Amino acid sequence: MWPWNKKQEELDFLKMDKNEVVRKFNEIKSKEKSGKKITRPEKKFIREVEDSFYKVGATLIKENYKQINKKGKRFKGLLKREIDIKSEKEKKRRVRLW
């Protein structure tokens, strides 16, 4: 089942601590960049975070912005993007996070 069909509570990464999500996400991304093979559960985690972050990410970041900002600079741009979005048309368009 695709993440956008699930309820927010059902997503695995939402049960985790916010800083843990950032750490694990950055770990998997750096592993992928270095050319190492990533496993299916890791791919699923990345996909869930990336697909759902547009919906839940802004609140996730705003609640805990300073802590996340220290640990994972990748999410900094997302917060800025959320604030910059003004028109309803842009909100509906899928935003590329990274």
C-alpha positions as MATLAB code, in Angstrom:
seq = 'MWPWNKKQEELDFLKMDKNEVVRKFNEIKSKEKSGKKITRPEKKFIREVEDSFYKVGATLIKENYKQINKKGKRFKGLLKREIDIKSEKEKKRRVRLW';
ca = [
       0.000    0.000    0.000;
       1.314    3.447   -0.901;
       2.041    5.838    1.968;
      -0.455    8.475    0.827;
      -3.264    5.899    1.158;
      -2.383    5.201    4.779;
      -3.487    7.226    7.746;
      -0.720    9.275    9.353;
      -0.605    7.061   12.467;
       0.002    3.966   10.349;
       3.240    5.242    8.850;
       6.201    3.531   10.495;
       8.420    6.584   10.751;
       5.797    8.576   12.669;
       6.090    6.133   15.558;
       9.800    6.928   15.794;
      11.389    9.865   17.584;
      11.741   12.878   15.261;
      15.514   13.062   15.628;
      15.757    9.331   14.996;
      13.896    9.785   11.694;
      16.352   12.489   10.623;
      19.358   10.386   11.625;
      18.143    7.233    9.881;
      17.093    9.138    6.751;
      20.466   10.880    6.441;
      22.294    7.610    7.118;
      20.450    5.784    4.320;
      20.872    8.691    1.894;
      24.635    8.898    2.513;
      24.889    5.109    2.119;
      23.058    5.411   -1.209;
      25.330    8.257   -2.386;
      28.464    6.289   -1.562;
      27.274    3.599   -3.961;
      26.422    0.926   -1.408;
      23.324   -1.156   -2.015;
      20.316   -0.255    0.136;
      17.850   -2.881    1.332;
      14.117   -3.018    0.647;
      13.068   -1.866    4.142;
      15.447    1.095    3.773;
      13.954    1.959    0.378;
      10.461    1.732    1.875;
      11.476    4.029    4.747;
      12.946    6.628    2.360;
       9.868    6.481    0.126;
       7.481    6.876    3.060;
       9.384    9.832    4.455;
       9.752   11.575    1.096;
       6.140   11.011    0.021;
       4.612   11.930    3.349;
       6.919   14.690    4.401;
       5.162   17.271    2.314;
       2.001   16.600    4.338;
       3.374   16.033    7.836;
       6.865   17.448    7.520;
       6.089   21.075    8.183;
       4.451   20.368   11.540;
       7.135   17.804   12.378;
       9.812   20.420   11.762;
       8.065   23.382   13.355;
       7.567   21.482   16.610;
      11.194   20.550   16.921;
      12.931   22.871   14.447;
      16.069   23.715   16.435;
      16.929   20.119   17.311;
      16.331   18.853   13.780;
      18.247   21.778   12.323;
      21.352   20.774   14.288;
      21.161   17.142   13.217;
      19.762   17.169    9.693;
      20.319   20.178    7.489;
      18.375   18.512    4.651;
      15.049   19.439    6.239;
      15.931   23.127    6.532;
      14.951   23.781    2.908;
      11.605   22.049    3.378;
      10.573   24.433    6.133;
      11.538   27.424    3.999;
       9.625   25.953    1.052;
       6.530   25.446    3.223;
       6.611   29.074    4.306;
       7.188   30.299    0.737;
       4.185   28.452   -0.707;
       1.360   30.934   -1.029;
      -1.028   29.922   -3.771;
      -3.389   26.964   -3.494;
      -2.203   25.817   -6.912;
       1.369   25.407   -5.656;
       0.198   23.528   -2.565;
      -1.491   20.909   -4.720;
       1.584   20.441   -6.901;
       3.903   17.718   -5.647;
       7.019   19.313   -4.219;
      10.398   17.724   -4.858;
      12.138   17.736   -1.482;
      15.688   16.767   -2.360;
];
